[in-house]
């Protein structure tokens, strides 16, 4: 059976850009929420730019609101590396809570974190200044 080729990140970002929020939500549901999140967080490890996070050691928690409830993911930045894992962190430096569609758009550079925060779609708990700093740690597709 031939293996289907996954679209590259740039192709995916372009495809997402053309979808309405409802269409994006349907696509995520078709792929599977957990599969989508796994692929995004794997991609974050690849998109991590250690030069932009020199000397930083931090644990970041994402609480992503989905139709299946809140999904927790942890991103750890330390020693020039980024690792991600499913589940909540015991003591994150910052926690970001937002709906799934907004999370996908934020990751793919199609939503602005400050705008999401100002409109109440993104809630932050912890080191707010670090939230601004950490945006630069990742090369975002579609930007």
PDB file of C-alpha atoms in Angstrom:
ATOM      1  CA  UNK A   1       0.000   0.000   0.000  1.00  0.00           C
ATOM      2  CA  UNK A   2       1.589   3.327  -0.995  1.00  0.00           C
ATOM      3  CA  UNK A   3       2.395   5.750   1.787  1.00  0.00           C
ATOM      4  CA  UNK A   4       0.553   9.054   1.522  1.00  0.00           C
ATOM      5  CA  UNK A   5       2.837  12.024   1.564  1.00  0.00           C
ATOM      6  CA  UNK A   6       2.163  14.547   4.309  1.00  0.00           C
ATOM      7  CA  UNK A   7       1.977  18.162   3.122  1.00  0.00           C
ATOM      8  CA  UNK A   8       4.911  20.284   4.201  1.00  0.00           C
ATOM      9  CA  UNK A   9       4.410  22.967   6.812  1.00  0.00           C
ATOM     10  CA  UNK A  10       4.232  25.808   4.288  1.00  0.00           C
ATOM     11  CA  UNK A  11       1.566  23.981   2.239  1.00  0.00           C
ATOM     12  CA  UNK A  12      -0.400  23.291   5.399  1.00  0.00           C
ATOM     13  CA  UNK A  13      -0.198  26.935   6.500  1.00  0.00           C
ATOM     14  CA  UNK A  14      -1.455  28.063   3.086  1.00  0.00           C
ATOM     15  CA  UNK A  15      -4.337  25.552   3.173  1.00  0.00           C
ATOM     16  CA  UNK A  16      -5.387  26.660   6.666  1.00  0.00           C
ATOM     17  CA  UNK A  17      -5.368  30.306   5.589  1.00  0.00           C
ATOM     18  CA  UNK A  18      -8.141  29.635   3.067  1.00  0.00           C
ATOM     19  CA  UNK A  19     -10.472  27.922   5.577  1.00  0.00           C
ATOM     20  CA  UNK A  20     -13.175  29.599   7.631  1.00  0.00           C
ATOM     21  CA  UNK A  21     -13.136  28.838  11.358  1.00  0.00           C
ATOM     22  CA  UNK A  22     -15.979  26.322  10.907  1.00  0.00           C
ATOM     23  CA  UNK A  23     -14.175  24.613   8.018  1.00  0.00           C
ATOM     24  CA  UNK A  24     -10.959  24.467  10.046  1.00  0.00           C
ATOM     25  CA  UNK A  25     -12.833  22.987  12.996  1.00  0.00           C
ATOM     26  CA  UNK A  26     -14.318  20.314  10.689  1.00  0.00           C
ATOM     27  CA  UNK A  27     -10.882  19.510   9.246  1.00  0.00           C
ATOM     28  CA  UNK A  28      -9.433  19.118  12.737  1.00  0.00           C
ATOM     29  CA  UNK A  29     -12.313  16.830  13.681  1.00  0.00           C
ATOM     30  CA  UNK A  30     -11.753  14.721  10.530  1.00  0.00           C
ATOM     31  CA  UNK A  31      -8.019  14.369  11.215  1.00  0.00           C
ATOM     32  CA  UNK A  32      -8.610  13.874  14.918  1.00  0.00           C
ATOM     33  CA  UNK A  33      -8.007  16.392  17.678  1.00  0.00           C
ATOM     34  CA  UNK A  34      -5.264  14.367  19.369  1.00  0.00           C
ATOM     35  CA  UNK A  35      -3.521  13.655  16.058  1.00  0.00           C
ATOM     36  CA  UNK A  36      -3.661  17.330  15.094  1.00  0.00           C
ATOM     37  CA  UNK A  37      -2.207  18.406  18.438  1.00  0.00           C
ATOM     38  CA  UNK A  38       0.535  15.766  18.294  1.00  0.00           C
ATOM     39  CA  UNK A  39       1.562  16.955  14.829  1.00  0.00           C
ATOM     40  CA  UNK A  40       1.554  20.611  15.872  1.00  0.00           C
ATOM     41  CA  UNK A  41       3.629  20.042  18.994  1.00  0.00           C
ATOM     42  CA  UNK A  42       6.061  17.797  17.069  1.00  0.00           C
ATOM     43  CA  UNK A  43       6.321  20.645  14.582  1.00  0.00           C
ATOM     44  CA  UNK A  44       7.056  23.111  17.371  1.00  0.00           C
ATOM     45  CA  UNK A  45      10.126  21.084  18.312  1.00  0.00           C
ATOM     46  CA  UNK A  46      11.302  21.318  14.700  1.00  0.00           C
ATOM     47  CA  UNK A  47      10.465  25.039  14.439  1.00  0.00           C
ATOM     48  CA  UNK A  48      12.345  25.878  17.633  1.00  0.00           C
ATOM     49  CA  UNK A  49      15.180  28.335  17.036  1.00  0.00           C
ATOM     50  CA  UNK A  50      17.759  27.835  19.826  1.00  0.00           C
ATOM     51  CA  UNK A  51      19.640  31.014  18.876  1.00  0.00           C
ATOM     52  CA  UNK A  52      16.571  33.049  19.863  1.00  0.00           C
ATOM     53  CA  UNK A  53      16.217  31.287  23.222  1.00  0.00           C
ATOM     54  CA  UNK A  54      19.808  31.398  24.449  1.00  0.00           C
ATOM     55  CA  UNK A  55      20.046  31.154  28.220  1.00  0.00           C
ATOM     56  CA  UNK A  56      16.320  30.499  28.607  1.00  0.00           C
ATOM     57  CA  UNK A  57      15.009  27.695  30.750  1.00  0.00           C
ATOM     58  CA  UNK A  58      11.233  27.535  31.019  1.00  0.00           C
ATOM     59  CA  UNK A  59       8.189  25.288  31.085  1.00  0.00           C
ATOM     60  CA  UNK A  60       5.192  26.487  29.082  1.00  0.00           C
ATOM     61  CA  UNK A  61       1.768  24.917  29.391  1.00  0.00           C
ATOM     62  CA  UNK A  62      -0.958  25.070  26.772  1.00  0.00           C
ATOM     63  CA  UNK A  63      -4.576  24.415  27.802  1.00  0.00           C
ATOM     64  CA  UNK A  64      -6.431  23.984  24.518  1.00  0.00           C
ATOM     65  CA  UNK A  65     -10.220  24.000  24.622  1.00  0.00           C
ATOM     66  CA  UNK A  66     -11.727  21.420  22.246  1.00  0.00           C
ATOM     67  CA  UNK A  67     -15.091  19.741  21.717  1.00  0.00           C
ATOM     68  CA  UNK A  68     -13.608  16.819  23.677  1.00  0.00           C
ATOM     69  CA  UNK A  69     -12.695  19.000  26.666  1.00  0.00           C
ATOM     70  CA  UNK A  70      -9.456  20.770  27.548  1.00  0.00           C
ATOM     71  CA  UNK A  71      -6.259  19.197  26.189  1.00  0.00           C
ATOM     72  CA  UNK A  72      -3.082  20.004  28.125  1.00  0.00           C
ATOM     73  CA  UNK A  73       0.358  20.089  26.518  1.00  0.00           C
ATOM     74  CA  UNK A  74       3.731  21.063  27.918  1.00  0.00           C
ATOM     75  CA  UNK A  75       6.630  22.702  26.098  1.00  0.00           C
ATOM     76  CA  UNK A  76       9.986  22.698  27.850  1.00  0.00           C
ATOM     77  CA  UNK A  77      12.786  24.973  26.692  1.00  0.00           C
ATOM     78  CA  UNK A  78      16.193  24.320  28.237  1.00  0.00           C
ATOM     79  CA  UNK A  79      19.833  24.037  27.182  1.00  0.00           C
ATOM     80  CA  UNK A  80      19.088  25.119  23.611  1.00  0.00           C
ATOM     81  CA  UNK A  81      16.461  22.388  23.137  1.00  0.00           C
ATOM     82  CA  UNK A  82      12.706  22.234  22.980  1.00  0.00           C
ATOM     83  CA  UNK A  83      10.725  19.181  24.029  1.00  0.00           C
ATOM     84  CA  UNK A  84       6.970  18.759  24.040  1.00  0.00           C
ATOM     85  CA  UNK A  85       4.720  16.305  25.831  1.00  0.00           C
ATOM     86  CA  UNK A  86       1.058  15.701  26.370  1.00  0.00           C
ATOM     87  CA  UNK A  87      -0.186  16.579  29.834  1.00  0.00           C
ATOM     88  CA  UNK A  88      -0.083  19.406  32.336  1.00  0.00           C
ATOM     89  CA  UNK A  89       3.148  20.751  33.835  1.00  0.00           C
ATOM     90  CA  UNK A  90       3.598  20.794  37.616  1.00  0.00           C
ATOM     91  CA  UNK A  91       4.899  24.385  37.763  1.00  0.00           C
ATOM     92  CA  UNK A  92       4.791  26.183  34.393  1.00  0.00           C
ATOM     93  CA  UNK A  93       6.323  29.617  33.974  1.00  0.00           C
ATOM     94  CA  UNK A  94       3.277  30.518  31.908  1.00  0.00           C
ATOM     95  CA  UNK A  95       0.020  28.846  30.932  1.00  0.00           C
ATOM     96  CA  UNK A  96      -1.794  29.792  27.742  1.00  0.00           C
ATOM     97  CA  UNK A  97      -5.459  28.837  27.455  1.00  0.00           C
ATOM     98  CA  UNK A  98      -7.295  29.219  24.169  1.00  0.00           C
ATOM     99  CA  UNK A  99      -9.756  27.456  21.846  1.00  0.00           C
ATOM    100  CA  UNK A 100      -8.415  24.931  19.329  1.00  0.00           C
ATOM    101  CA  UNK A 101      -9.088  26.983  16.163  1.00  0.00           C
ATOM    102  CA  UNK A 102      -7.372  30.059  17.599  1.00  0.00           C
ATOM    103  CA  UNK A 103      -4.453  27.889  18.753  1.00  0.00           C
ATOM    104  CA  UNK A 104      -3.961  26.500  15.240  1.00  0.00           C
ATOM    105  CA  UNK A 105      -4.163  29.970  13.708  1.00  0.00           C
ATOM    106  CA  UNK A 106      -1.708  31.345  16.294  1.00  0.00           C
ATOM    107  CA  UNK A 107       0.818  28.568  15.648  1.00  0.00           C
ATOM    108  CA  UNK A 108       0.571  29.031  11.886  1.00  0.00           C
ATOM    109  CA  UNK A 109       1.066  32.790  12.120  1.00  0.00           C
ATOM    110  CA  UNK A 110      -2.507  33.628  11.136  1.00  0.00           C
ATOM    111  CA  UNK A 111      -3.557  35.102  14.465  1.00  0.00           C
ATOM    112  CA  UNK A 112      -1.847  37.633  16.676  1.00  0.00           C
ATOM    113  CA  UNK A 113      -1.326  36.635  20.307  1.00  0.00           C
ATOM    114  CA  UNK A 114      -1.822  40.178  21.577  1.00  0.00           C
ATOM    115  CA  UNK A 115      -5.079  40.524  19.637  1.00  0.00           C
ATOM    116  CA  UNK A 116      -6.323  37.151  20.919  1.00  0.00           C
ATOM    117  CA  UNK A 117      -5.476  38.241  24.470  1.00  0.00           C
ATOM    118  CA  UNK A 118      -7.170  41.626  24.092  1.00  0.00           C
ATOM    119  CA  UNK A 119     -10.369  39.996  22.763  1.00  0.00           C
ATOM    120  CA  UNK A 120     -10.431  37.426  25.596  1.00  0.00           C
ATOM    121  CA  UNK A 121      -9.796  34.412  23.360  1.00  0.00           C
ATOM    122  CA  UNK A 122      -6.355  33.841  24.884  1.00  0.00           C
ATOM    123  CA  UNK A 123      -5.971  33.730  28.644  1.00  0.00           C
ATOM    124  CA  UNK A 124      -2.538  33.882  30.263  1.00  0.00           C
ATOM    125  CA  UNK A 125      -1.525  32.807  33.737  1.00  0.00           C
ATOM    126  CA  UNK A 126       1.997  33.413  34.979  1.00  0.00           C
ATOM    127  CA  UNK A 127       4.846  35.491  33.551  1.00  0.00           C
ATOM    128  CA  UNK A 128       3.127  37.798  31.045  1.00  0.00           C
ATOM    129  CA  UNK A 129       6.376  39.373  29.834  1.00  0.00           C
ATOM    130  CA  UNK A 130       7.726  35.926  29.038  1.00  0.00           C
ATOM    131  CA  UNK A 131       4.687  35.315  26.811  1.00  0.00           C
ATOM    132  CA  UNK A 132       5.857  38.128  24.552  1.00  0.00           C
ATOM    133  CA  UNK A 133       9.456  36.874  24.585  1.00  0.00           C
ATOM    134  CA  UNK A 134       8.655  33.228  23.817  1.00  0.00           C
ATOM    135  CA  UNK A 135       6.876  34.071  20.553  1.00  0.00           C
ATOM    136  CA  UNK A 136      10.283  34.652  19.013  1.00  0.00           C
ATOM    137  CA  UNK A 137      11.588  31.189  19.972  1.00  0.00           C
ATOM    138  CA  UNK A 138       9.819  29.515  17.043  1.00  0.00           C
ATOM    139  CA  UNK A 139       9.996  30.043  13.291  1.00  0.00           C
ATOM    140  CA  UNK A 140       6.312  30.178  12.407  1.00  0.00           C
ATOM    141  CA  UNK A 141       5.100  28.914   9.033  1.00  0.00           C
ATOM    142  CA  UNK A 142       2.903  31.070   6.895  1.00  0.00           C
ATOM    143  CA  UNK A 143       4.386  34.337   8.102  1.00  0.00           C
TER     144      UNK A 143
END
